[in-house]
CSV table of C-alpha atoms and ligand atoms in Angstrom, one decimal:
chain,number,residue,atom,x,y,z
A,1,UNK,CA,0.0,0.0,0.0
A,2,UNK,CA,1.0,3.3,-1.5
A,3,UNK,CA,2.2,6.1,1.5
A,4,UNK,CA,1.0,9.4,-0.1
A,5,UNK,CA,3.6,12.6,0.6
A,6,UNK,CA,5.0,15.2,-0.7
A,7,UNK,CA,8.5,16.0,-0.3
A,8,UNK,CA,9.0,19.1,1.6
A,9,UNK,CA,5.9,18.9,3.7
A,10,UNK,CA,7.9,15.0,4.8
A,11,UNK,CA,11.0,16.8,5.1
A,12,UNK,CA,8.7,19.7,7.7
A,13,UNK,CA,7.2,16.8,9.6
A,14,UNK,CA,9.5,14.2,10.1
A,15,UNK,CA,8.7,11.6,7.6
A,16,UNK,CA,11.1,12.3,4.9
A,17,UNK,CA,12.5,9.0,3.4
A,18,UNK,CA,15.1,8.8,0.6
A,19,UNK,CA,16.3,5.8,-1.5
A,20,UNK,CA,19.9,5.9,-2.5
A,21,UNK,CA,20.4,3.9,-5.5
A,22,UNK,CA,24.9,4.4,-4.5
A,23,UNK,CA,27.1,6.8,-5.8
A,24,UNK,CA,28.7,4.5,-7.8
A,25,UNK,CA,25.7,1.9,-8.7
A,26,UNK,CA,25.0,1.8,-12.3
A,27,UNK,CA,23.0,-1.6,-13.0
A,28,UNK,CA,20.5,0.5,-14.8
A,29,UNK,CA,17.8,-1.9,-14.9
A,30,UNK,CA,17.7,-2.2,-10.8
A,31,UNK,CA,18.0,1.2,-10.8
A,32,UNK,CA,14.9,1.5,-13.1
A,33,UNK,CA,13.3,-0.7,-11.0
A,34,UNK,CA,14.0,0.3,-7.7
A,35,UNK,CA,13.4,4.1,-8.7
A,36,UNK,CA,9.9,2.5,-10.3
A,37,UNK,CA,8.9,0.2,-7.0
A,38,UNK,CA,10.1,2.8,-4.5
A,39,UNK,CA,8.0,5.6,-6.1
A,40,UNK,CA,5.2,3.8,-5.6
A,41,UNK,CA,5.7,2.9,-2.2
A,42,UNK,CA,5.7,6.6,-1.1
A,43,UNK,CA,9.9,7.8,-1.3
A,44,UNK,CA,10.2,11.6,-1.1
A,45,UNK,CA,13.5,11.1,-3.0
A,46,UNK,CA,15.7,8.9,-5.1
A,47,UNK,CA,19.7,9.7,-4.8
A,48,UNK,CA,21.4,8.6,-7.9
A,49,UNK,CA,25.3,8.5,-9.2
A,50,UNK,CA,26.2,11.4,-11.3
A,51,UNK,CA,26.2,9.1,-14.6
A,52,UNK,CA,24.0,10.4,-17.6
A,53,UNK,CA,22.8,6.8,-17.6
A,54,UNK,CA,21.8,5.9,-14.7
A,55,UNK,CA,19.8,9.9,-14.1
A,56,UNK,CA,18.2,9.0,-17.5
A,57,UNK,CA,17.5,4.8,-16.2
A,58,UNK,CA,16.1,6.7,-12.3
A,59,UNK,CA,13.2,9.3,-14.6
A,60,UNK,CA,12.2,6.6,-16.5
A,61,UNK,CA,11.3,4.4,-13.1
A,62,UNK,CA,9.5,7.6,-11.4
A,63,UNK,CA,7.8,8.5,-15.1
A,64,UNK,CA,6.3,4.9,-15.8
A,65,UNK,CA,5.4,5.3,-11.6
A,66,UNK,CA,3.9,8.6,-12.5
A,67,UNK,CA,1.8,6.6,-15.2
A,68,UNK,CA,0.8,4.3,-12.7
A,69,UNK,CA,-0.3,7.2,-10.6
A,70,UNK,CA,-2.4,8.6,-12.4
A,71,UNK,CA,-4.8,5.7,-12.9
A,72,UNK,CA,-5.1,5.6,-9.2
A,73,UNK,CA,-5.3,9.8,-8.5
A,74,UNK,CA,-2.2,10.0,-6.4
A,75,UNK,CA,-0.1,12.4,-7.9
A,76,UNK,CA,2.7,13.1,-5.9
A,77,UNK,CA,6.5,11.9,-7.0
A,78,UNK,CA,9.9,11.5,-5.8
A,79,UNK,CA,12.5,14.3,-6.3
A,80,UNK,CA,15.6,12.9,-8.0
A,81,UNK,CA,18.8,13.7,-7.0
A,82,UNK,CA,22.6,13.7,-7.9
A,83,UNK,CA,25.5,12.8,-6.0
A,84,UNK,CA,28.3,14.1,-6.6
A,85,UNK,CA,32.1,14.2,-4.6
A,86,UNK,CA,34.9,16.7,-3.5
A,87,UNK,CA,37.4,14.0,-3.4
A,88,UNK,CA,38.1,11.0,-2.5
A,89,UNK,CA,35.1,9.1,-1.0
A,90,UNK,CA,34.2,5.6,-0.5
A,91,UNK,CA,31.1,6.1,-2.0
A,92,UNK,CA,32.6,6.5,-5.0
A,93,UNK,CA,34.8,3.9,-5.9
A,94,UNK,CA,34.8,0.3,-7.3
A,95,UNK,CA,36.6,-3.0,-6.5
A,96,UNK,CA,39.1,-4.3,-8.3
A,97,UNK,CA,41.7,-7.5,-8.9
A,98,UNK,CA,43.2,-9.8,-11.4
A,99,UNK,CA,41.5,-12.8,-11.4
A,100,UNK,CA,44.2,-14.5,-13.0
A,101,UNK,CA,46.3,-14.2,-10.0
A,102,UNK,CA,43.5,-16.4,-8.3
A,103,UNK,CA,44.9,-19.5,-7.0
A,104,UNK,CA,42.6,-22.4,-8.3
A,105,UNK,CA,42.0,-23.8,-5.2
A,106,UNK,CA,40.6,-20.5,-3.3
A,107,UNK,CA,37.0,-20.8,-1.8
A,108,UNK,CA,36.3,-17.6,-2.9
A,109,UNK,CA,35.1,-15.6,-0.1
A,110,UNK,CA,35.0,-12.8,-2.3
A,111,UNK,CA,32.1,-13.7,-3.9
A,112,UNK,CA,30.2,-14.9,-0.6
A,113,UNK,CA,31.3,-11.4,0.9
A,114,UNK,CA,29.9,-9.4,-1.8
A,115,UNK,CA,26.0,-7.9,-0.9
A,116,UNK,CA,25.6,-6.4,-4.7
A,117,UNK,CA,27.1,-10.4,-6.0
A,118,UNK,CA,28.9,-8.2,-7.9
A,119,UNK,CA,31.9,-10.5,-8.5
A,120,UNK,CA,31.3,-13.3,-10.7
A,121,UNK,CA,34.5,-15.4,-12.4
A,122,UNK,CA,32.1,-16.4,-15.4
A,123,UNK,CA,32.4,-12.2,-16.4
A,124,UNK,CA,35.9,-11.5,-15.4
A,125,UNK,CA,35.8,-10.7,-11.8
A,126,UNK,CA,34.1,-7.4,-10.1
A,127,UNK,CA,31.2,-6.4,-12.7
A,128,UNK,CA,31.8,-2.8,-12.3
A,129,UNK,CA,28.0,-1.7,-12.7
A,130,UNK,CA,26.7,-3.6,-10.0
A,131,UNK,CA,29.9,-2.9,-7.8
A,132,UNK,CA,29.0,0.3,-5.4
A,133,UNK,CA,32.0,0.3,-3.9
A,134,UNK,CA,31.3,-1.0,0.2
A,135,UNK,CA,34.9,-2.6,0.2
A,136,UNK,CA,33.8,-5.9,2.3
A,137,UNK,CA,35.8,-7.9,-0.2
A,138,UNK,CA,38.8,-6.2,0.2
A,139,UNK,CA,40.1,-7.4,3.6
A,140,UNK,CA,38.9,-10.9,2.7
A,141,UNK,CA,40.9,-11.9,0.0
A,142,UNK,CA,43.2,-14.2,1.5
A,143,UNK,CA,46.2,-13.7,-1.1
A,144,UNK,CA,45.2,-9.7,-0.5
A,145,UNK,CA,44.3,-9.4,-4.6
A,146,UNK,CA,41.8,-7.0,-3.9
A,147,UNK,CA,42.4,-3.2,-4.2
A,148,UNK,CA,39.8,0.2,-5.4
A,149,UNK,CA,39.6,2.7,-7.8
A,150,UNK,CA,38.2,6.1,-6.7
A,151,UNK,CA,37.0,8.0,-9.3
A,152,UNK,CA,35.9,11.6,-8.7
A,153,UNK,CA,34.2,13.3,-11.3
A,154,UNK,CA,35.0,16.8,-12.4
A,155,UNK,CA,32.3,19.1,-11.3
A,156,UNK,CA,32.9,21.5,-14.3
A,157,UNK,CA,32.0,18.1,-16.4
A,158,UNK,CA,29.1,17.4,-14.2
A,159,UNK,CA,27.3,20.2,-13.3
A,160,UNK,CA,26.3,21.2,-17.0
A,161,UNK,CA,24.6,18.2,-18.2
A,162,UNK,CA,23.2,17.9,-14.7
A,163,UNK,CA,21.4,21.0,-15.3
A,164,UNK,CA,20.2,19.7,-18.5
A,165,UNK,CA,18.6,17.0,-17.4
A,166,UNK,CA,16.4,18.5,-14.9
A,167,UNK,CA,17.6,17.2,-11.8
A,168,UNK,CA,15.4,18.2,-8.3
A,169,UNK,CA,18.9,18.5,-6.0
A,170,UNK,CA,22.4,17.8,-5.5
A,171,UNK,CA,24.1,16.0,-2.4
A,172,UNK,CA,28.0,17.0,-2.1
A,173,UNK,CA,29.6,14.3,-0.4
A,174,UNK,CA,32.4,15.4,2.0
A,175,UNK,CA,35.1,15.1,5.1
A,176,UNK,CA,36.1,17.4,7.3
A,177,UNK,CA,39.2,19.0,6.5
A,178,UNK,CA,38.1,19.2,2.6
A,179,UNK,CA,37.4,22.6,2.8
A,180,UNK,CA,39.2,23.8,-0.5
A,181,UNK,CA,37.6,21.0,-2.2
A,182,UNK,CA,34.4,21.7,-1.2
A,183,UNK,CA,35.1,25.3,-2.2
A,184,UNK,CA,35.8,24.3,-5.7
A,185,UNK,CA,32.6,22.3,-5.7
A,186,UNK,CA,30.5,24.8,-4.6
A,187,UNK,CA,31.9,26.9,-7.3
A,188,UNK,CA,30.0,24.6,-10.0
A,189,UNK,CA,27.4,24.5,-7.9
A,190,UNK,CA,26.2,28.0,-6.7
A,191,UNK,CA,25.1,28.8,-9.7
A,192,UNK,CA,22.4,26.5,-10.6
A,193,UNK,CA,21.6,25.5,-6.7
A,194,UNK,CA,18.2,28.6,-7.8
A,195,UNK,CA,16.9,26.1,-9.7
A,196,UNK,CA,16.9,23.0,-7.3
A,197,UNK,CA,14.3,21.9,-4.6
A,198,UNK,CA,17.1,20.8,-2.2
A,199,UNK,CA,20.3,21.0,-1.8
A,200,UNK,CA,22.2,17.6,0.6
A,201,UNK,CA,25.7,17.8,2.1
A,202,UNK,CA,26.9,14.2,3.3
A,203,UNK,CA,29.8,13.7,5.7
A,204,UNK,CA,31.3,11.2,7.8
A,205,UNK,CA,31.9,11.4,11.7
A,206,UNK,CA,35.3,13.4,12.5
A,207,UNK,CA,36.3,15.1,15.9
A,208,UNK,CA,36.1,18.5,14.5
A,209,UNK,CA,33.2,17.7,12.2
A,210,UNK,CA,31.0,20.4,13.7
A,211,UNK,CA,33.2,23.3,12.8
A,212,UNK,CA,33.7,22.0,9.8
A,213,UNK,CA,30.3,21.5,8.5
A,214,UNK,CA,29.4,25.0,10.0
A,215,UNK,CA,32.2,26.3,7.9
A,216,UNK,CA,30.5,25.1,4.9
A,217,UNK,CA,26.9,26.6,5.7
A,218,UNK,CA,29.1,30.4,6.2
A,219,UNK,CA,30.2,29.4,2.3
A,220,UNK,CA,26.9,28.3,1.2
A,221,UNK,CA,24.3,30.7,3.1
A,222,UNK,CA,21.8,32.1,2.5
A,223,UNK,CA,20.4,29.0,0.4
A,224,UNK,CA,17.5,29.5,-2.0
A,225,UNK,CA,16.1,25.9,-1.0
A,226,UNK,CA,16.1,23.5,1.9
A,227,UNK,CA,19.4,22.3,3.1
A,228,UNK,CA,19.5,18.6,4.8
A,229,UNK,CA,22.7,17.7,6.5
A,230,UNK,CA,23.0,13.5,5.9
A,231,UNK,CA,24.9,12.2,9.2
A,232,UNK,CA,26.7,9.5,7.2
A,233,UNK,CA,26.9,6.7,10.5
A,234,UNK,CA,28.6,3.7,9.2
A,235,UNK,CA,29.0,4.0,5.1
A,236,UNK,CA,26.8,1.2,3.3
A,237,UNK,CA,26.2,-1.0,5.6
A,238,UNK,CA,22.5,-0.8,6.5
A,239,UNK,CA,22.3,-4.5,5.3
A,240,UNK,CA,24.4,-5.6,7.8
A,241,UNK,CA,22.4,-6.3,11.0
A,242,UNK,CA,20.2,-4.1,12.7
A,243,UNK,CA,23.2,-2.9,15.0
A,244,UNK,CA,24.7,-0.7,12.2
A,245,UNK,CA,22.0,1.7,12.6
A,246,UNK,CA,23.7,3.0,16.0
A,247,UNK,CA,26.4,4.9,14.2
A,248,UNK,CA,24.1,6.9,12.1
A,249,UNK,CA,21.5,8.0,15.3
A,250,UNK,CA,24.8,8.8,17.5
A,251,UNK,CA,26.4,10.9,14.8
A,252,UNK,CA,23.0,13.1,13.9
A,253,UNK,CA,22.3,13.4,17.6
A,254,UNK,CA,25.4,15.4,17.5
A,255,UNK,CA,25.0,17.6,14.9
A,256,UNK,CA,21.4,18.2,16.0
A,257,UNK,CA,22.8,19.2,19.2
A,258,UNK,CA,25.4,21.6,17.5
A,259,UNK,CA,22.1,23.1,16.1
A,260,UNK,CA,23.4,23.8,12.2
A,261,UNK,CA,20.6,25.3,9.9
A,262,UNK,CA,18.9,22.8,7.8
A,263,UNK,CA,17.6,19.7,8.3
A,264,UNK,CA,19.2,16.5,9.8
A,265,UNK,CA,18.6,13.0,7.8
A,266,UNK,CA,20.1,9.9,8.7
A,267,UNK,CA,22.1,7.7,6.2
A,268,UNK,CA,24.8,4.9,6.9
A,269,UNK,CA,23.6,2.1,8.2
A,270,UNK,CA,20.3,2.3,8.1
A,271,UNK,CA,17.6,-0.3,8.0
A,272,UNK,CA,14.2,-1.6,9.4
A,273,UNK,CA,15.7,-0.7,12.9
A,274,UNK,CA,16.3,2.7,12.5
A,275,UNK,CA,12.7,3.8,12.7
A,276,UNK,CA,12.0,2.0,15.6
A,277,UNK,CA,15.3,3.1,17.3
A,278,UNK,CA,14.7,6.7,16.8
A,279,UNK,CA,11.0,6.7,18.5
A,280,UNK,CA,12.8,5.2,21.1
A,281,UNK,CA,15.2,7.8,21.7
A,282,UNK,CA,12.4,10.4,21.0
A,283,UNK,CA,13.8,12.0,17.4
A,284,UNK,CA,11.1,11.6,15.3
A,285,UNK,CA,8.9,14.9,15.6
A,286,UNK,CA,7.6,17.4,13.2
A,287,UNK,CA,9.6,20.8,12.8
A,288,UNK,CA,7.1,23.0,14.4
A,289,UNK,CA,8.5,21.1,17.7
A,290,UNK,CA,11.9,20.4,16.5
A,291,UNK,CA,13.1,23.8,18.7
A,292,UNK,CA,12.4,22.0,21.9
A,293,UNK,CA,13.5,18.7,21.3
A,294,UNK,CA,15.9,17.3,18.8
A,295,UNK,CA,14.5,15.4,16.1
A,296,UNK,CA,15.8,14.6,12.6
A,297,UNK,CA,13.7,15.4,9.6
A,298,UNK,CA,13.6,11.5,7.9
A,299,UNK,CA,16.2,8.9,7.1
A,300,UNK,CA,18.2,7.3,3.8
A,301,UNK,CA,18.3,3.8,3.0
A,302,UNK,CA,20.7,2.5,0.8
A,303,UNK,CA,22.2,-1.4,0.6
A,304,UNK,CA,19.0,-2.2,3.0
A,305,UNK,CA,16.3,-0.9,0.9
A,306,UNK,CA,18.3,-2.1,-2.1
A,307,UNK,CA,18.9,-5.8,-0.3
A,308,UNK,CA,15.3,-6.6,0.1
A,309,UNK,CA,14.2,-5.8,-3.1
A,310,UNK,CA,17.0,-8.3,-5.2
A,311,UNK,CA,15.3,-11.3,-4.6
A,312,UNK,CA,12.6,-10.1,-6.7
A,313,UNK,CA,14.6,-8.0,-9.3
A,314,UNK,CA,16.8,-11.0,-9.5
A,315,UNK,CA,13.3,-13.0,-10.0
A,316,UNK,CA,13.0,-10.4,-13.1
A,317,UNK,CA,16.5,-10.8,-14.4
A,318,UNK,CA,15.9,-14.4,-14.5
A,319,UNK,CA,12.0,-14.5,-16.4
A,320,UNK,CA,13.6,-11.9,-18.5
A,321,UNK,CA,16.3,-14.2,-19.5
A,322,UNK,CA,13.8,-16.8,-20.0
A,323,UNK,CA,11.9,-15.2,-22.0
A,324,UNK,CA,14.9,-13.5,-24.1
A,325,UNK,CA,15.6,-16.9,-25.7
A,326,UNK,CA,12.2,-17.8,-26.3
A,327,UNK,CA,11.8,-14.5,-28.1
A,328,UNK,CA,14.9,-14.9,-30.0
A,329,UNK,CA,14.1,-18.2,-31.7
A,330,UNK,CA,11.0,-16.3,-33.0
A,331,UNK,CA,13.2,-13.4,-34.2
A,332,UNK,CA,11.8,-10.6,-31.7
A,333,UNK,CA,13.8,-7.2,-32.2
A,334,UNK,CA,16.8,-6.7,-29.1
A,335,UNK,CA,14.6,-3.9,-27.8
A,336,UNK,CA,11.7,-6.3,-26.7
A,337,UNK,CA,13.6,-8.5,-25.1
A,338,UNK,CA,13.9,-7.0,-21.5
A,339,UNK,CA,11.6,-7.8,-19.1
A,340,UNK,CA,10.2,-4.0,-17.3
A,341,UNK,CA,9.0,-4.5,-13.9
A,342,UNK,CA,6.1,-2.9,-14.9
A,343,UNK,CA,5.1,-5.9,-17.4
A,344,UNK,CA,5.0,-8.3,-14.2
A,345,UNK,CA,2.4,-7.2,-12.2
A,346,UNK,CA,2.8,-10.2,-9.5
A,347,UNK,CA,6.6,-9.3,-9.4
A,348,UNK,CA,5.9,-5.5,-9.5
A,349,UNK,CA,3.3,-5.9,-6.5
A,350,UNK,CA,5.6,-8.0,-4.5
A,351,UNK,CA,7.8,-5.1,-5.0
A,352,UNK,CA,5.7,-2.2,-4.2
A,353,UNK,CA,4.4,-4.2,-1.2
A,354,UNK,CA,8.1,-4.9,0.0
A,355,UNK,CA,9.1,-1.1,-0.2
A,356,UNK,CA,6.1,0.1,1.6
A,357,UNK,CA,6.7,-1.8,4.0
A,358,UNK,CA,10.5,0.2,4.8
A,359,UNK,CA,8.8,3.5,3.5
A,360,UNK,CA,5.5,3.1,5.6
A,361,UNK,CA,7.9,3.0,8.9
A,362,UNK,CA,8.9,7.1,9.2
A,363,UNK,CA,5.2,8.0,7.3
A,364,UNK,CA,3.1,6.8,10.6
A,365,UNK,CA,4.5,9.8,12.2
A,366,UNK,CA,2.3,12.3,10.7
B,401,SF4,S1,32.0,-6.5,-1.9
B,401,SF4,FE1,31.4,-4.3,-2.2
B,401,SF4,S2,33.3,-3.4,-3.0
B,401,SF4,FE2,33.5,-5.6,-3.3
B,401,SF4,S3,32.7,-6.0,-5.3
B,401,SF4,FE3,31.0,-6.3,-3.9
B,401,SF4,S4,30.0,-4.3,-3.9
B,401,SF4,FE4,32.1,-4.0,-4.8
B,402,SF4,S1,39.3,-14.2,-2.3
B,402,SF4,FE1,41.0,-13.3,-3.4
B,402,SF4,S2,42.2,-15.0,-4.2
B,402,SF4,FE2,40.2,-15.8,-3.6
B,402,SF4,S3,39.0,-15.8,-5.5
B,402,SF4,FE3,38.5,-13.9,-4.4
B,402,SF4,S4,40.0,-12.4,-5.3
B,402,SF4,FE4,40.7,-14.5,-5.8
């Protein structure tokens, strides 16, 4: 069942909740899907890597969502945004290693390790789309093979064609101490931020991380939108158990305490604890009491939200496949051979019904 919202009145009262598809995710069929599903389901937002792509993969999920919509008479739809870095950032990197080098007779833990199965020997090793980067295989490799690859995209690149393709806000992803970095961000940035809805700065926790992050809001104020400070707990790893989620609450109860401007969201370990976690320690409250008490405006959900949707998007994969070679011994054109989400409505139902679930959590709040 469908949670109706719109975004800034969830971000007001305390029942914003954002997908991240990963910074560095670009399977764009789950991406599709997962934008698609997560629509329905009620998502105020949809974070997305800075890849042409994948944007383009994300608007047609929300669009064919928007269809659905409409036959229903809810009408309200997920911002999409972009994330982009200011350096080096785990979010934004992918694993790497010779597979070659493998000796014959390793188990290959690797491969168990991986939440995203994103290494497979049968297509050379890490399949870089579906690899978003959470570096679990990298300590255990027992012949230490495994190393990243950061990539940081230029902003001048970015920005542009971000622009173009009408994009509702931008998350910077930083670290304290990455002032100058940020500064030649923000550069890019200023001046389109008039045209966004929102505008996201993510950061890990640091010692000095309150200075810091009120160093950034002197650079960026005054803000023609809503600012929302992610408290990044403990990077992709929501999927974990429901123990990760600690990280995350700790570090926003910090910077709500340090009292920044904006709004504080919760992202990093995240999952179907979180919710529960923060009512206990009283933080989920509408803004009009947020003066009194402090309370975060909604939370992220990244590997978790993505994690209990791939039994069914892997369900998809496979009937698509299926039905790929029976289309191809009657000739079908490649372009009809992908199964949509959309053309499954038991899978696409399960789906919905999966993500409402996670979404429906913060929404019983208002
Ligand atoms: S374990 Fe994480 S870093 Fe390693 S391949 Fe899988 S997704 Fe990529
Ligand atoms: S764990 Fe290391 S050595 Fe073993 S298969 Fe994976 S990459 Fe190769």
């Amino acid at each position: 069942m469908r949670v109706q919202s719109d975004p800034l009145h969830s971000l007001l009262d305390g029942s914003w909740f954002k997908l991240i598809c990963g910074a560095s995710y670009q399977h764009l069929p789950a991406v599709r899907s997962l934008a698609l599903a997560y629509s329905l389901a009620g998502a105020d937002c949809i974070d997305v890597a800075a890849d042409p792509a994948v944007i383009a993969a994300a608007q047609e999920g929300i669009s064919i969502a928007q269809k659905l919509q409409e036959k229903s008479n809810l009408n309200t739809l997920p911002w999409l945004m972009v994330s982009i870095s200011d350096g080096e950032d785990p979010h934004f990197r992918k694993a790497e290693f010779d597979l070659n080098q493998c000796p014959s007779d390793c188990p290959q833990p690797c491969v168990q390790v991986c939440p995203a199965e994103a290494i497979n020997f049968n297509f050379g090793g890490v399949i870089d789309d579906l690899c978003y980067g959470c570096g679990r295989c990298v300590p255990i490799c027992p012949e230490e093979l495994i190393g990243t690859r950061s990539f940081v995209s230029s902003p001048k690149e970015v920005v542009p064609w971000i622009e173009s393709m009408t994009i509702d806000a931008i998350e910077i992803h930083t670290q304290a101490g990455h002032h100058d970095d940020f500064l030649r961000v923000w550069k890019n940035v200023a001046p389109i931020v008039g045209r966004l809805k929102l505008l996201a700065i993510s950061c890990t926790d640091a010692p000095n991380i309150i200075d810091y992050l009120r160093s950034l809001y002197e650079l960026i104020s005054p803000l023609p939108c809503p600012l929302i400070w992610q408290t990044d707990g403990r990077s992709m790893s929501g999927d974990i158990g429901r123990g990760t989620t600690h990280a995350a609450i700790a570090f926003a109860q910090k910077v709500l305490q340090a009292k920044l401007p904006g709004h504080v969201q919760l992202a990093g370990g995240t999952n179907d604890y979180t919710v529960e976690k923060l009512r206990q320690e009283n933080m989920l409250r509408p803004q009009k009491l947020r003066s009194k008490y402090n309370s975060v405006s909604g939370v992220a959900y990244g590997s978790y939200a993505r994690g209990i949707l791939s039994p069914i998007l892997a369900k998809l994969e496979i009937t698509g496949l299926q039905n790929t070679q029976l289309n191809l011994t009657i000739n079908r054109p490649m372009n009809q051979l992908n199964l949509k989400l959309e053309q499954d409505i038991e899978l696409l139902g399960q789906a919905v019904g999966m993500a409402s679930q996670l979404v429906s959590q913060i929404k019983k709040i208002s």
